[in-house]
């Protein structure tokens, strides 16, 4: 099968592409730079040059494919509205291109903010509708295309997709700890982050393309929720730093752009996904990854 992947050079995209290649698929990745194009070519991935704002390139990639997996995201934390607008436009373009084709269209989403006071499940619909909502309401927009003959599947990732080489949230938390000389957690640190190892996330994407019915919402979640205090303690131990609560009034100053996320309580289950895909997480847990040094190398605090 010819699979077009946006974000193929990214953290999750790289793992998903490895799974797709191992299963014998022909993968084309969207690449916006020479470096990303070269990295993809080295793996045996065909390259379609283009930016997320280059909707013509995204349309052409989707037209030429038997399945589309959309994992690219600008992640511009200084301008979330721009990231959301690009996300929505890309999803609209891919959906429009696939109308009536029955072809699979997998897109990335998250589990945060779906529920309050209880773990989110795959049955919990996102309340984000329209361009001004989180991620531009892209999950619901993509799912609307099911009624128009698109085999949409949303893959919601746990808030931290962790592992050696991670450059995202967890690496930033570790970098802030190093920079401040203290491994902090917000308030009493009982708020929970769901987690999944990168390799397990990549398998959910590949299995989701193969097995998930149209309209499915999958949870790539290996661990339902780890209290931020436990995360901070593990990072403090790994980096040889003291561990401390950060008062709510100091959270923004301490965590910077990450303050929008560090206090979230976003437990999520993956029971439906496990049954649907026959998937079980096999990679290390988040704390095992931290303990084994996955976050002990230096990454700048402003990395995203
Ligand atoms: N990682 C997590 O913990 C997590 C959790 C929940 C949801 N998600 C979602 O899962 C998806 C994949 O995340 P990730 O962690 O793999 O992200 P990532 O490592 O930051 O990768 C982002 C990908 O998007 C590409 N990209 C960025 N800006 C682009 C642009 N303007 N035009 C074209 N491509 C562009 C990047 O290309 P370059 O290689 O050229 O930079 C890269 O391939 C995202 O939608 C993310 O929000 C991730």
CSV table of C-alpha atoms and ligand atoms in Angstrom, one decimal:
chain,number,residue,atom,x,y,z
A,1,UNK,CA,0.0,0.0,0.0
A,2,UNK,CA,1.2,3.5,-0.8
A,3,UNK,CA,1.0,5.6,2.4
A,4,UNK,CA,1.5,9.3,2.5
A,5,UNK,CA,2.8,10.5,5.9
A,6,UNK,CA,3.0,14.1,7.0
A,7,UNK,CA,5.4,14.5,10.0
A,8,UNK,CA,7.2,11.4,8.8
A,9,UNK,CA,10.5,12.9,10.1
A,10,UNK,CA,9.1,13.6,13.6
A,11,UNK,CA,9.2,11.8,16.9
A,12,UNK,CA,6.1,9.7,16.4
A,13,UNK,CA,6.2,9.8,12.6
A,14,UNK,CA,9.6,8.2,12.6
A,15,UNK,CA,8.4,5.3,14.7
A,16,UNK,CA,5.2,4.9,12.7
A,17,UNK,CA,7.2,5.0,9.4
A,18,UNK,CA,9.5,2.2,10.7
A,19,UNK,CA,6.4,0.1,11.4
A,20,UNK,CA,4.9,0.8,7.9
A,21,UNK,CA,8.2,0.0,6.1
A,22,UNK,CA,8.6,-3.2,8.1
A,23,UNK,CA,5.2,-4.2,7.0
A,24,UNK,CA,6.2,-3.8,3.4
A,25,UNK,CA,4.4,-0.5,2.6
A,26,UNK,CA,5.6,2.1,0.2
A,27,UNK,CA,5.9,5.3,2.3
A,28,UNK,CA,6.1,8.9,1.0
A,29,UNK,CA,6.9,11.5,3.6
A,30,UNK,CA,6.2,15.2,3.5
A,31,UNK,CA,9.5,17.0,4.1
A,32,UNK,CA,10.0,20.8,4.5
A,33,UNK,CA,13.8,20.8,4.6
A,34,UNK,CA,16.8,19.2,3.0
A,35,UNK,CA,17.7,17.7,6.4
A,36,UNK,CA,14.3,16.0,6.8
A,37,UNK,CA,14.3,14.9,3.2
A,38,UNK,CA,17.7,13.3,3.6
A,39,UNK,CA,16.8,11.6,6.8
A,40,UNK,CA,13.7,10.1,5.2
A,41,UNK,CA,15.6,9.0,2.1
A,42,UNK,CA,18.1,7.2,4.2
A,43,UNK,CA,15.3,5.1,5.6
A,44,UNK,CA,14.0,4.2,2.2
A,45,UNK,CA,11.1,6.7,2.4
A,46,UNK,CA,10.1,8.6,-0.8
A,47,UNK,CA,10.0,12.3,-0.3
A,48,UNK,CA,7.4,14.9,-1.2
A,49,UNK,CA,8.8,18.3,-0.6
A,50,UNK,CA,6.4,20.8,1.0
A,51,UNK,CA,5.4,22.8,4.0
A,52,UNK,CA,2.2,22.4,6.0
A,53,UNK,CA,1.1,25.7,4.5
A,54,UNK,CA,1.7,24.3,1.0
A,55,UNK,CA,-1.8,22.8,0.7
A,56,UNK,CA,-1.2,21.9,-3.0
A,57,UNK,CA,1.7,19.6,-2.0
A,58,UNK,CA,-0.5,18.0,0.7
A,59,UNK,CA,-3.3,17.5,-1.8
A,60,UNK,CA,-1.0,15.9,-4.3
A,61,UNK,CA,0.4,13.6,-1.7
A,62,UNK,CA,-3.0,12.5,-0.6
A,63,UNK,CA,-4.2,12.1,-4.2
A,64,UNK,CA,-1.3,9.7,-5.0
A,65,UNK,CA,-1.7,7.6,-1.9
A,66,UNK,CA,-3.9,4.6,-0.8
A,67,UNK,CA,-3.8,5.9,2.8
A,68,UNK,CA,-2.8,9.2,4.5
A,69,UNK,CA,-1.4,9.5,8.0
A,70,UNK,CA,-1.2,13.1,9.2
A,71,UNK,CA,1.3,13.6,12.1
A,72,UNK,CA,2.9,17.0,11.2
A,73,UNK,CA,2.3,19.9,13.5
A,74,UNK,CA,4.0,23.3,13.7
A,75,UNK,CA,4.1,23.1,17.5
A,76,UNK,CA,4.6,26.8,17.6
A,77,UNK,CA,4.1,27.3,21.4
A,78,UNK,CA,4.5,31.1,21.0
A,79,UNK,CA,1.7,31.2,18.5
A,80,UNK,CA,-0.7,28.3,19.1
A,81,UNK,CA,-3.4,29.9,16.9
A,82,UNK,CA,-1.1,29.6,13.9
A,83,UNK,CA,-0.4,25.9,14.7
A,84,UNK,CA,-4.1,25.2,15.0
A,85,UNK,CA,-5.0,27.1,11.8
A,86,UNK,CA,-2.4,25.1,9.9
A,87,UNK,CA,-3.6,21.9,11.4
A,88,UNK,CA,-7.2,22.6,10.4
A,89,UNK,CA,-6.3,23.6,6.9
A,90,UNK,CA,-4.2,20.4,6.4
A,91,UNK,CA,-7.0,18.2,7.7
A,92,UNK,CA,-9.6,20.0,5.5
A,93,UNK,CA,-7.4,19.5,2.5
A,94,UNK,CA,-6.7,15.9,3.1
A,95,UNK,CA,-10.4,15.2,3.8
A,96,UNK,CA,-11.6,17.0,0.7
A,97,UNK,CA,-9.1,15.1,-1.4
A,98,UNK,CA,-10.2,11.7,-0.1
A,99,UNK,CA,-14.0,12.3,-0.3
A,100,UNK,CA,-15.8,9.2,-1.7
A,101,UNK,CA,-12.6,7.1,-1.8
A,102,UNK,CA,-13.0,5.0,1.3
A,103,UNK,CA,-9.3,5.4,1.8
A,104,UNK,CA,-7.8,5.5,5.4
A,105,UNK,CA,-7.1,8.9,6.9
A,106,UNK,CA,-5.4,8.7,10.2
A,107,UNK,CA,-4.7,11.9,12.1
A,108,UNK,CA,-2.9,12.8,15.4
A,109,UNK,CA,-4.8,14.1,18.4
A,110,UNK,CA,-4.4,14.2,22.1
A,111,UNK,CA,-6.2,12.9,25.2
A,112,UNK,CA,-5.9,16.1,27.4
A,113,UNK,CA,-9.1,18.0,28.1
A,114,UNK,CA,-11.5,15.4,27.1
A,115,UNK,CA,-13.0,14.8,30.5
A,116,UNK,CA,-12.9,16.2,34.0
A,117,UNK,CA,-12.5,14.1,37.1
A,118,UNK,CA,-12.3,10.7,35.4
A,119,UNK,CA,-10.1,9.0,32.8
A,120,UNK,CA,-10.9,9.7,29.2
A,121,UNK,CA,-11.9,6.8,27.1
A,122,UNK,CA,-12.2,6.3,23.3
A,123,UNK,CA,-15.9,6.9,23.6
A,124,UNK,CA,-15.4,10.4,24.9
A,125,UNK,CA,-15.9,12.8,21.9
A,126,UNK,CA,-13.8,15.9,21.8
A,127,UNK,CA,-15.7,19.1,22.6
A,128,UNK,CA,-13.3,21.0,20.3
A,129,UNK,CA,-15.3,22.2,17.3
A,130,UNK,CA,-14.4,24.9,14.9
A,131,UNK,CA,-11.2,26.8,14.0
A,132,UNK,CA,-10.9,28.6,17.3
A,133,UNK,CA,-10.9,25.5,19.4
A,134,UNK,CA,-7.8,23.5,20.5
A,135,UNK,CA,-5.9,22.0,17.5
A,136,UNK,CA,-8.4,23.8,15.4
A,137,UNK,CA,-11.1,21.3,16.1
A,138,UNK,CA,-9.2,19.0,13.7
A,139,UNK,CA,-10.3,15.7,15.1
A,140,UNK,CA,-14.0,16.5,14.8
A,141,UNK,CA,-13.5,18.0,11.4
A,142,UNK,CA,-11.7,14.8,10.2
A,143,UNK,CA,-14.4,12.6,11.7
A,144,UNK,CA,-17.1,14.5,9.8
A,145,UNK,CA,-15.6,13.2,6.6
A,146,UNK,CA,-16.7,9.6,7.5
A,147,UNK,CA,-20.2,10.5,6.3
A,148,UNK,CA,-18.6,11.5,3.0
A,149,UNK,CA,-16.8,8.3,2.3
A,150,UNK,CA,-13.5,8.8,4.1
A,151,UNK,CA,-12.1,6.1,6.4
A,152,UNK,CA,-11.1,8.5,9.2
A,153,UNK,CA,-9.3,7.3,12.3
A,154,UNK,CA,-8.2,9.6,15.1
A,155,UNK,CA,-5.1,8.5,17.0
A,156,UNK,CA,-5.0,10.3,20.4
A,157,UNK,CA,-1.6,10.1,22.0
A,158,UNK,CA,-0.8,10.1,25.7
A,159,UNK,CA,0.5,13.5,26.8
A,160,UNK,CA,4.0,12.2,26.8
A,161,UNK,CA,5.3,10.0,24.1
A,162,UNK,CA,8.6,9.1,25.7
A,163,UNK,CA,11.8,7.4,24.9
A,164,UNK,CA,15.5,7.9,24.2
A,165,UNK,CA,15.9,10.9,21.8
A,166,UNK,CA,12.6,12.6,22.9
A,167,UNK,CA,12.7,16.3,22.2
A,168,UNK,CA,9.2,17.1,23.4
A,169,UNK,CA,7.4,17.7,26.7
A,170,UNK,CA,9.4,15.3,28.9
A,171,UNK,CA,12.7,16.5,27.6
A,172,UNK,CA,11.6,20.1,28.3
A,173,UNK,CA,10.6,19.2,31.8
A,174,UNK,CA,14.1,17.7,32.4
A,175,UNK,CA,15.8,20.7,30.7
A,176,UNK,CA,13.9,23.1,33.0
A,177,UNK,CA,14.9,21.1,36.0
A,178,UNK,CA,18.6,21.3,35.0
A,179,UNK,CA,18.3,25.0,34.2
A,180,UNK,CA,16.6,25.9,37.5
A,181,UNK,CA,18.6,23.4,39.6
A,182,UNK,CA,15.4,21.9,41.0
A,183,UNK,CA,13.1,19.3,39.7
A,184,UNK,CA,9.7,20.9,40.2
A,185,UNK,CA,6.1,19.7,40.2
A,186,UNK,CA,3.0,21.9,40.3
A,187,UNK,CA,1.2,22.3,43.6
A,188,UNK,CA,0.8,19.0,45.3
A,189,UNK,CA,1.8,17.1,42.2
A,190,UNK,CA,-1.2,14.8,42.2
A,191,UNK,CA,-2.2,15.8,38.7
A,192,UNK,CA,-1.6,12.9,36.2
A,193,UNK,CA,0.0,12.7,32.8
A,194,UNK,CA,-0.9,9.7,30.6
A,195,UNK,CA,2.1,8.2,28.8
A,196,UNK,CA,3.2,5.9,26.0
A,197,UNK,CA,6.5,4.7,24.8
A,198,UNK,CA,7.4,5.9,21.3
A,199,UNK,CA,7.7,2.4,19.9
A,200,UNK,CA,4.2,1.5,21.2
A,201,UNK,CA,2.8,4.8,19.8
A,202,UNK,CA,4.2,3.9,16.4
A,203,UNK,CA,2.6,0.5,16.5
A,204,UNK,CA,-0.8,2.0,17.3
A,205,UNK,CA,-0.5,4.1,14.2
A,206,UNK,CA,0.4,1.2,11.9
A,207,UNK,CA,-2.2,-1.2,13.4
A,208,UNK,CA,-4.8,1.5,13.3
A,209,UNK,CA,-4.3,1.9,9.6
A,210,UNK,CA,-4.7,-1.8,9.2
A,211,UNK,CA,-7.5,-2.6,11.6
A,212,UNK,CA,-9.5,0.4,12.9
A,213,UNK,CA,-13.0,1.0,11.5
A,214,UNK,CA,-14.0,4.3,10.0
A,215,UNK,CA,-14.8,6.8,12.7
A,216,UNK,CA,-12.6,5.1,15.4
A,217,UNK,CA,-10.9,7.1,18.1
A,218,UNK,CA,-7.8,5.2,19.3
A,219,UNK,CA,-5.9,5.9,22.5
A,220,UNK,CA,-2.2,5.4,22.2
A,221,UNK,CA,-1.8,5.3,25.9
A,222,UNK,CA,0.4,2.8,27.7
A,223,UNK,CA,0.0,4.2,31.2
A,224,UNK,CA,-3.2,5.8,32.4
A,225,UNK,CA,-1.7,8.6,34.4
A,226,UNK,CA,1.5,9.2,36.3
A,227,UNK,CA,1.4,11.9,39.0
A,228,UNK,CA,3.7,14.9,38.2
A,229,UNK,CA,5.3,14.5,41.6
A,230,UNK,CA,6.5,11.0,40.7
A,231,UNK,CA,7.8,12.3,37.4
A,232,UNK,CA,9.7,15.1,39.1
A,233,UNK,CA,11.1,12.7,41.7
A,234,UNK,CA,12.4,10.4,39.0
A,235,UNK,CA,13.9,13.3,37.1
A,236,UNK,CA,15.5,14.7,40.2
A,237,UNK,CA,17.0,11.3,41.0
A,238,UNK,CA,18.3,10.9,37.4
A,239,UNK,CA,19.8,14.4,37.3
A,240,UNK,CA,21.0,14.5,40.9
A,241,UNK,CA,18.7,17.5,41.7
A,242,UNK,CA,16.5,18.4,44.6
A,243,UNK,CA,12.7,17.9,44.1
A,244,UNK,CA,10.3,20.6,45.1
A,245,UNK,CA,6.7,21.7,44.8
A,246,UNK,CA,6.2,24.8,42.7
A,247,UNK,CA,3.5,27.0,44.1
A,248,UNK,CA,0.6,27.8,41.7
A,249,UNK,CA,1.6,31.5,41.6
A,250,UNK,CA,5.1,30.5,40.5
A,251,UNK,CA,4.2,27.8,37.9
A,252,UNK,CA,4.3,30.2,35.0
A,253,UNK,CA,7.6,31.7,35.9
A,254,UNK,CA,9.2,28.3,36.6
A,255,UNK,CA,7.8,26.3,33.6
A,256,UNK,CA,7.5,29.0,31.0
A,257,UNK,CA,5.4,27.9,27.9
A,258,UNK,CA,5.1,24.5,29.5
A,259,UNK,CA,3.0,26.1,32.3
A,260,UNK,CA,0.0,25.7,30.0
A,261,UNK,CA,0.4,21.9,30.2
A,262,UNK,CA,2.3,20.9,33.4
A,263,UNK,CA,-0.8,21.3,35.7
A,264,UNK,CA,-3.2,19.3,33.5
A,265,UNK,CA,-4.8,16.2,35.0
A,266,UNK,CA,-5.5,14.1,31.9
A,267,UNK,CA,-5.7,10.4,32.8
A,268,UNK,CA,-6.9,8.2,29.9
A,269,UNK,CA,-7.5,4.6,29.3
A,270,UNK,CA,-6.9,2.5,26.2
A,271,UNK,CA,-9.1,-0.6,26.8
A,272,UNK,CA,-11.0,-0.2,23.6
A,273,UNK,CA,-7.8,0.3,21.5
A,274,UNK,CA,-6.2,-2.8,23.0
A,275,UNK,CA,-9.2,-4.9,22.1
A,276,UNK,CA,-9.7,-3.4,18.7
A,277,UNK,CA,-6.1,-3.6,17.6
A,278,UNK,CA,-4.8,-6.5,19.7
A,279,UNK,CA,-2.3,-4.0,20.9
A,280,UNK,CA,-0.4,-4.1,24.2
A,281,UNK,CA,2.3,-1.7,25.2
A,282,UNK,CA,5.7,-3.4,25.3
A,283,UNK,CA,8.1,-0.5,25.7
A,284,UNK,CA,9.5,0.8,29.0
A,285,UNK,CA,7.3,2.8,31.3
A,286,UNK,CA,7.9,6.5,31.6
A,287,UNK,CA,9.6,6.2,35.0
A,288,UNK,CA,11.8,3.3,33.7
A,289,UNK,CA,12.8,5.5,30.8
A,290,UNK,CA,13.8,8.3,33.1
A,291,UNK,CA,15.6,6.0,35.5
A,292,UNK,CA,17.6,4.5,32.7
A,293,UNK,CA,18.9,7.9,31.6
A,294,UNK,CA,16.6,8.7,28.6
A,295,UNK,CA,16.3,12.3,29.9
A,296,UNK,CA,19.8,12.7,31.4
A,297,UNK,CA,21.4,14.2,28.3
A,298,UNK,CA,21.4,18.0,27.8
A,299,UNK,CA,18.5,19.4,25.6
A,300,UNK,CA,17.8,23.1,25.6
A,301,UNK,CA,14.8,24.2,27.8
A,302,UNK,CA,13.2,25.9,24.8
A,303,UNK,CA,13.2,22.8,22.7
A,304,UNK,CA,9.7,21.7,21.5
B,1,LIG,N1,4.9,13.7,21.3
B,1,LIG,C1,3.8,13.8,22.1
B,1,LIG,O1,4.0,13.6,23.3
B,1,LIG,C2,2.4,14.0,21.6
B,1,LIG,C3,1.3,13.9,22.4
B,1,LIG,C4,0.0,14.2,22.0
B,1,LIG,C5,-0.2,14.5,20.6
B,1,LIG,N2,0.9,14.6,19.8
B,1,LIG,C6,0.7,14.9,18.4
B,1,LIG,O2,1.2,13.9,17.5
B,1,LIG,C7,1.7,14.5,16.3
B,1,LIG,C8,3.2,14.1,16.1
B,1,LIG,O3,3.9,14.7,17.2
B,1,LIG,P1,5.5,14.5,17.4
B,1,LIG,O4,5.8,14.4,18.8
B,1,LIG,O5,6.0,13.4,16.4
B,1,LIG,O6,6.0,15.9,16.8
B,1,LIG,P2,7.4,16.4,16.3
B,1,LIG,O7,8.5,15.4,16.7
B,1,LIG,O8,7.5,17.8,16.7
B,1,LIG,O9,7.3,16.3,14.8
B,1,LIG,C9,6.5,17.2,14.0
B,1,LIG,C10,6.6,16.8,12.6
B,1,LIG,O10,5.9,17.8,11.8
B,1,LIG,C11,6.8,18.4,10.9
B,1,LIG,N3,6.5,19.8,10.7
B,1,LIG,C12,6.6,20.8,11.6
B,1,LIG,N4,6.2,21.9,11.1
B,1,LIG,C13,6.0,21.7,9.8
B,1,LIG,C14,5.7,22.5,8.7
B,1,LIG,N5,5.5,23.8,8.8
B,1,LIG,N6,5.5,21.9,7.5
B,1,LIG,C15,5.7,20.6,7.3
B,1,LIG,N7,6.0,19.7,8.3
B,1,LIG,C16,6.2,20.3,9.5
B,1,LIG,C17,8.2,18.2,11.4
B,1,LIG,O11,9.1,18.2,10.3
B,1,LIG,P3,10.7,18.5,10.6
B,1,LIG,O12,11.3,17.2,10.8
B,1,LIG,O13,11.1,19.1,9.3
B,1,LIG,O14,10.8,19.4,11.8
B,1,LIG,C18,8.0,16.8,12.0
B,1,LIG,O15,8.1,15.8,11.0
B,1,LIG,C19,1.5,16.0,16.5
B,1,LIG,O16,0.2,16.4,15.9
B,1,LIG,C20,1.4,16.2,18.0
B,1,LIG,O17,0.8,17.4,18.4
B,1,LIG,C21,2.2,14.3,20.2
